[in-house]
């Protein structure tokens, strides 16, 4: 990613970075973008169906140019497009945790990808993001704590209920789960994947589950 400025850092200059769609107003639990000021509100879904995770830290909305940057990284393997977002997240997370009153997790758990899909894509973007952030903020990454044990229909285009049904029984915990964990992914869409994954980690002993992602789709 390059904005052609000679003052660019990690692919973007200050003004271009400032133009990214920051997720200022959002649900305080799932980080769903909201239409009114504040980060202390709960969205309708979190009120009627409280998720099995405690909080979410997602700095951008999944809108232009963040959506294009993530798509080129995720589907075309162009890692340079993720670099500004990953380094920006590493700068964002410390102050965000402090403002929320949360502690740094014991471990980062990338959302697992089924082996055949990972081979086809060439990498798991969630693991890639988690390893970069973990190295930057000195938090270990647990790449073998949870596995996907079933291949499922692609989630794109499904609503949350269909996604939840699609993911039933798909994750298996394979080793001890620390008390405080953060699930890492590139984008949270309906929240179905992180709900199911958080439930599995809770059942395996996690006392606090955070969600870390680069972007959140608007409602």
mmCIF file of C-alpha atoms in Angstrom:
data_model
loop_
_atom_site.group_PDB
_atom_site.id
_atom_site.type_symbol
_atom_site.label_atom_id
_atom_site.label_comp_id
_atom_site.label_asym_id
_atom_site.label_seq_id
_atom_site.Cartn_x
_atom_site.Cartn_y
_atom_site.Cartn_z
ATOM 1 C CA UNK A 1 0.000 0.000 0.000
ATOM 2 C CA UNK A 2 1.476 3.319 -0.925
ATOM 3 C CA UNK A 3 0.124 6.830 -1.026
ATOM 4 C CA UNK A 4 3.159 8.027 -3.025
ATOM 5 C CA UNK A 5 4.169 10.499 -0.315
ATOM 6 C CA UNK A 6 7.843 10.716 0.563
ATOM 7 C CA UNK A 7 6.693 11.042 4.193
ATOM 8 C CA UNK A 8 4.837 7.708 4.203
ATOM 9 C CA UNK A 9 5.414 5.343 7.127
ATOM 10 C CA UNK A 10 4.410 1.690 6.684
ATOM 11 C CA UNK A 11 2.780 2.635 3.390
ATOM 12 C CA UNK A 12 0.696 5.646 4.417
ATOM 13 C CA UNK A 13 1.413 9.284 5.190
ATOM 14 C CA UNK A 14 -0.285 11.045 8.100
ATOM 15 C CA UNK A 15 -3.147 12.621 6.093
ATOM 16 C CA UNK A 16 -3.962 9.331 4.314
ATOM 17 C CA UNK A 17 -3.905 7.476 7.630
ATOM 18 C CA UNK A 18 -6.234 10.102 9.085
ATOM 19 C CA UNK A 19 -8.676 9.443 6.217
ATOM 20 C CA UNK A 20 -9.174 5.795 7.219
ATOM 21 C CA UNK A 21 -12.736 5.201 8.509
ATOM 22 C CA UNK A 22 -12.196 5.113 12.266
ATOM 23 C CA UNK A 23 -14.782 3.184 14.265
ATOM 24 C CA UNK A 24 -15.453 6.074 16.670
ATOM 25 C CA UNK A 25 -19.074 5.301 17.596
ATOM 26 C CA UNK A 26 -19.680 1.657 18.356
ATOM 27 C CA UNK A 27 -21.244 -0.941 20.635
ATOM 28 C CA UNK A 28 -19.074 -1.270 23.729
ATOM 29 C CA UNK A 29 -19.227 -5.069 23.554
ATOM 30 C CA UNK A 30 -19.086 -6.148 19.888
ATOM 31 C CA UNK A 31 -17.807 -2.866 18.354
ATOM 32 C CA UNK A 32 -20.666 -2.706 15.841
ATOM 33 C CA UNK A 33 -20.581 0.790 14.286
ATOM 34 C CA UNK A 34 -23.460 2.902 15.556
ATOM 35 C CA UNK A 35 -25.124 6.050 14.258
ATOM 36 C CA UNK A 36 -24.857 8.126 17.423
ATOM 37 C CA UNK A 37 -21.919 9.352 19.507
ATOM 38 C CA UNK A 38 -20.235 7.284 22.162
ATOM 39 C CA UNK A 39 -18.675 3.917 22.920
ATOM 40 C CA UNK A 40 -20.676 3.131 26.076
ATOM 41 C CA UNK A 41 -23.843 1.872 24.358
ATOM 42 C CA UNK A 42 -24.861 -1.703 23.625
ATOM 43 C CA UNK A 43 -26.328 -2.663 20.260
ATOM 44 C CA UNK A 44 -29.626 -4.510 19.987
ATOM 45 C CA UNK A 45 -27.970 -7.899 19.435
ATOM 46 C CA UNK A 46 -25.780 -7.605 22.527
ATOM 47 C CA UNK A 47 -28.800 -6.529 24.605
ATOM 48 C CA UNK A 48 -31.076 -9.353 23.459
ATOM 49 C CA UNK A 49 -28.420 -12.059 23.027
ATOM 50 C CA UNK A 50 -25.324 -11.229 25.121
ATOM 51 C CA UNK A 51 -22.248 -12.693 23.430
ATOM 52 C CA UNK A 52 -19.841 -15.077 25.206
ATOM 53 C CA UNK A 53 -16.983 -12.567 24.914
ATOM 54 C CA UNK A 54 -16.298 -9.570 27.139
ATOM 55 C CA UNK A 55 -15.261 -6.788 24.777
ATOM 56 C CA UNK A 56 -14.026 -6.037 21.274
ATOM 57 C CA UNK A 57 -11.210 -3.812 20.058
ATOM 58 C CA UNK A 58 -11.724 -2.989 16.381
ATOM 59 C CA UNK A 59 -10.302 0.371 15.255
ATOM 60 C CA UNK A 60 -11.759 0.726 11.721
ATOM 61 C CA UNK A 61 -15.046 0.329 9.898
ATOM 62 C CA UNK A 62 -15.030 -2.040 6.934
ATOM 63 C CA UNK A 63 -15.483 0.703 4.368
ATOM 64 C CA UNK A 64 -13.337 2.231 1.635
ATOM 65 C CA UNK A 65 -10.367 2.138 1.572
ATOM 66 C CA UNK A 66 -10.021 -0.361 4.454
ATOM 67 C CA UNK A 67 -12.268 -2.918 2.720
ATOM 68 C CA UNK A 68 -10.164 -2.749 -0.441
ATOM 69 C CA UNK A 69 -6.902 -2.964 1.515
ATOM 70 C CA UNK A 70 -8.023 -6.061 3.424
ATOM 71 C CA UNK A 71 -9.460 -7.755 0.327
ATOM 72 C CA UNK A 72 -6.228 -7.340 -1.652
ATOM 73 C CA UNK A 73 -4.271 -8.697 1.311
ATOM 74 C CA UNK A 74 -6.637 -11.570 2.087
ATOM 75 C CA UNK A 75 -7.565 -12.816 -1.382
ATOM 76 C CA UNK A 76 -4.540 -11.788 -3.457
ATOM 77 C CA UNK A 77 -1.788 -12.236 -0.842
ATOM 78 C CA UNK A 78 -0.609 -8.635 -1.164
ATOM 79 C CA UNK A 79 0.670 -8.208 2.374
ATOM 80 C CA UNK A 80 1.785 -4.628 1.812
ATOM 81 C CA UNK A 81 -1.882 -3.583 1.923
ATOM 82 C CA UNK A 82 -2.276 -4.932 5.463
ATOM 83 C CA UNK A 83 0.913 -3.371 6.837
ATOM 84 C CA UNK A 84 -0.572 0.080 7.634
ATOM 85 C CA UNK A 85 -3.542 -1.537 9.389
ATOM 86 C CA UNK A 86 -1.535 -4.055 11.403
ATOM 87 C CA UNK A 87 1.004 -1.497 12.596
ATOM 88 C CA UNK A 88 -1.838 0.919 13.307
ATOM 89 C CA UNK A 89 -3.595 -1.716 15.393
ATOM 90 C CA UNK A 90 -0.422 -2.343 17.413
ATOM 91 C CA UNK A 91 -0.291 1.387 18.224
ATOM 92 C CA UNK A 92 -4.026 1.464 18.983
ATOM 93 C CA UNK A 93 -4.404 -1.493 21.333
ATOM 94 C CA UNK A 94 -2.436 -0.294 24.374
ATOM 95 C CA UNK A 95 -4.376 2.967 24.854
ATOM 96 C CA UNK A 96 -7.633 1.170 23.952
ATOM 97 C CA UNK A 97 -7.130 -1.458 26.660
ATOM 98 C CA UNK A 98 -6.290 1.225 29.209
ATOM 99 C CA UNK A 99 -9.335 3.328 28.286
ATOM 100 C CA UNK A 100 -11.615 0.302 28.616
ATOM 101 C CA UNK A 101 -10.024 -0.813 31.886
ATOM 102 C CA UNK A 102 -9.011 -4.176 30.410
ATOM 103 C CA UNK A 103 -5.731 -6.015 30.781
ATOM 104 C CA UNK A 104 -3.495 -7.331 28.047
ATOM 105 C CA UNK A 105 -4.394 -10.963 27.245
ATOM 106 C CA UNK A 106 -2.175 -13.888 28.166
ATOM 107 C CA UNK A 107 -2.253 -15.126 24.585
ATOM 108 C CA UNK A 108 -3.563 -14.266 21.114
ATOM 109 C CA UNK A 109 -5.610 -16.947 19.369
ATOM 110 C CA UNK A 110 -5.971 -16.479 15.607
ATOM 111 C CA UNK A 111 -9.297 -17.583 14.160
ATOM 112 C CA UNK A 112 -8.410 -20.990 12.712
ATOM 113 C CA UNK A 113 -8.755 -21.870 9.052
ATOM 114 C CA UNK A 114 -9.518 -25.322 7.692
ATOM 115 C CA UNK A 115 -6.283 -26.870 6.290
ATOM 116 C CA UNK A 116 -7.468 -27.231 2.687
ATOM 117 C CA UNK A 117 -8.629 -23.609 2.562
ATOM 118 C CA UNK A 118 -5.350 -22.445 4.073
ATOM 119 C CA UNK A 119 -3.392 -24.376 1.448
ATOM 120 C CA UNK A 120 -5.518 -22.886 -1.324
ATOM 121 C CA UNK A 121 -5.079 -19.315 -0.052
ATOM 122 C CA UNK A 122 -1.437 -19.826 0.917
ATOM 123 C CA UNK A 123 -1.736 -18.419 4.431
ATOM 124 C CA UNK A 124 -4.169 -17.796 7.288
ATOM 125 C CA UNK A 125 -4.580 -14.028 7.483
ATOM 126 C CA UNK A 126 -5.722 -14.201 11.137
ATOM 127 C CA UNK A 127 -2.514 -15.986 12.122
ATOM 128 C CA UNK A 128 -0.461 -13.559 10.045
ATOM 129 C CA UNK A 129 -2.078 -10.580 11.809
ATOM 130 C CA UNK A 130 -1.792 -12.154 15.272
ATOM 131 C CA UNK A 131 1.899 -12.935 14.857
ATOM 132 C CA UNK A 132 2.705 -9.398 13.699
ATOM 133 C CA UNK A 133 0.753 -7.780 16.534
ATOM 134 C CA UNK A 134 2.002 -10.254 19.122
ATOM 135 C CA UNK A 135 5.604 -9.532 18.206
ATOM 136 C CA UNK A 136 4.985 -5.784 18.373
ATOM 137 C CA UNK A 137 3.351 -5.813 21.823
ATOM 138 C CA UNK A 138 5.088 -8.869 23.318
ATOM 139 C CA UNK A 139 2.115 -11.235 23.630
ATOM 140 C CA UNK A 140 2.507 -14.905 22.596
ATOM 141 C CA UNK A 141 0.374 -16.436 19.852
ATOM 142 C CA UNK A 142 -1.348 -19.785 20.334
ATOM 143 C CA UNK A 143 -1.577 -21.256 16.852
ATOM 144 C CA UNK A 144 -2.490 -24.795 17.983
ATOM 145 C CA UNK A 145 -4.906 -24.153 20.846
ATOM 146 C CA UNK A 146 -7.989 -24.374 18.602
ATOM 147 C CA UNK A 147 -8.467 -26.180 15.295
ATOM 148 C CA UNK A 148 -11.190 -26.200 12.677
ATOM 149 C CA UNK A 149 -12.180 -29.842 12.420
ATOM 150 C CA UNK A 150 -14.856 -29.546 9.724
ATOM 151 C CA UNK A 151 -14.972 -27.789 6.406
ATOM 152 C CA UNK A 152 -18.026 -25.566 6.123
ATOM 153 C CA UNK A 153 -19.859 -23.610 3.451
ATOM 154 C CA UNK A 154 -18.237 -20.232 2.818
ATOM 155 C CA UNK A 155 -19.634 -17.671 5.255
ATOM 156 C CA UNK A 156 -19.829 -14.795 2.771
ATOM 157 C CA UNK A 157 -23.420 -13.919 1.967
ATOM 158 C CA UNK A 158 -24.932 -15.734 4.971
ATOM 159 C CA UNK A 159 -26.833 -13.968 7.744
ATOM 160 C CA UNK A 160 -25.855 -14.465 11.393
ATOM 161 C CA UNK A 161 -28.324 -17.296 12.076
ATOM 162 C CA UNK A 162 -27.111 -19.209 9.018
ATOM 163 C CA UNK A 163 -23.506 -18.575 9.974
ATOM 164 C CA UNK A 164 -24.092 -19.865 13.507
ATOM 165 C CA UNK A 165 -25.726 -23.031 12.162
ATOM 166 C CA UNK A 166 -22.919 -23.399 9.625
ATOM 167 C CA UNK A 167 -20.291 -23.267 12.383
ATOM 168 C CA UNK A 168 -21.880 -25.745 14.802
ATOM 169 C CA UNK A 169 -19.230 -28.230 15.977
ATOM 170 C CA UNK A 170 -16.540 -26.778 13.721
ATOM 171 C CA UNK A 171 -13.981 -25.789 16.397
ATOM 172 C CA UNK A 172 -12.066 -28.116 18.732
ATOM 173 C CA UNK A 173 -9.816 -27.050 21.625
ATOM 174 C CA UNK A 174 -6.574 -29.035 21.498
ATOM 175 C CA UNK A 175 -4.557 -27.738 24.457
ATOM 176 C CA UNK A 176 -4.864 -25.776 27.692
ATOM 177 C CA UNK A 177 -6.579 -22.416 27.391
ATOM 178 C CA UNK A 178 -5.120 -19.528 29.470
ATOM 179 C CA UNK A 179 -7.369 -17.457 31.714
ATOM 180 C CA UNK A 180 -7.345 -14.329 29.519
ATOM 181 C CA UNK A 181 -7.354 -14.655 25.723
ATOM 182 C CA UNK A 182 -7.932 -12.503 22.659
ATOM 183 C CA UNK A 183 -9.373 -13.936 19.447
ATOM 184 C CA UNK A 184 -7.717 -12.295 16.433
ATOM 185 C CA UNK A 185 -9.260 -11.938 12.974
ATOM 186 C CA UNK A 186 -9.159 -9.556 10.042
ATOM 187 C CA UNK A 187 -12.847 -8.566 9.875
ATOM 188 C CA UNK A 188 -15.860 -9.146 12.115
ATOM 189 C CA UNK A 189 -19.018 -9.256 10.007
ATOM 190 C CA UNK A 190 -22.085 -10.670 11.778
ATOM 191 C CA UNK A 191 -20.046 -11.807 14.778
ATOM 192 C CA UNK A 192 -21.087 -15.446 14.351
ATOM 193 C CA UNK A 193 -17.564 -16.853 14.078
ATOM 194 C CA UNK A 194 -16.234 -15.033 17.138
ATOM 195 C CA UNK A 195 -19.357 -15.979 19.132
ATOM 196 C CA UNK A 196 -18.878 -19.676 18.429
ATOM 197 C CA UNK A 197 -15.125 -19.546 18.975
ATOM 198 C CA UNK A 198 -15.524 -17.592 22.232
ATOM 199 C CA UNK A 199 -18.072 -20.150 23.487
ATOM 200 C CA UNK A 200 -15.651 -22.998 22.844
ATOM 201 C CA UNK A 201 -12.854 -21.157 24.659
ATOM 202 C CA UNK A 202 -15.147 -20.364 27.602
ATOM 203 C CA UNK A 203 -16.111 -24.021 27.907
ATOM 204 C CA UNK A 204 -12.398 -24.904 27.914
ATOM 205 C CA UNK A 205 -11.658 -22.576 30.846
ATOM 206 C CA UNK A 206 -11.103 -19.045 29.537
ATOM 207 C CA UNK A 207 -12.302 -16.490 32.101
ATOM 208 C CA UNK A 208 -12.022 -13.448 29.831
ATOM 209 C CA UNK A 209 -12.329 -13.379 26.053
ATOM 210 C CA UNK A 210 -11.531 -10.288 24.001
ATOM 211 C CA UNK A 211 -12.049 -9.849 20.262
ATOM 212 C CA UNK A 212 -9.290 -8.134 18.272
ATOM 213 C CA UNK A 213 -9.848 -7.349 14.597
ATOM 214 C CA UNK A 214 -8.790 -4.766 12.056
ATOM 215 C CA UNK A 215 -12.275 -3.826 10.876
ATOM 216 C CA UNK A 216 -15.985 -4.200 11.661
ATOM 217 C CA UNK A 217 -18.730 -4.142 9.070
ATOM 218 C CA UNK A 218 -21.505 -1.589 9.601
ATOM 219 C CA UNK A 219 -24.922 -2.922 10.598
#
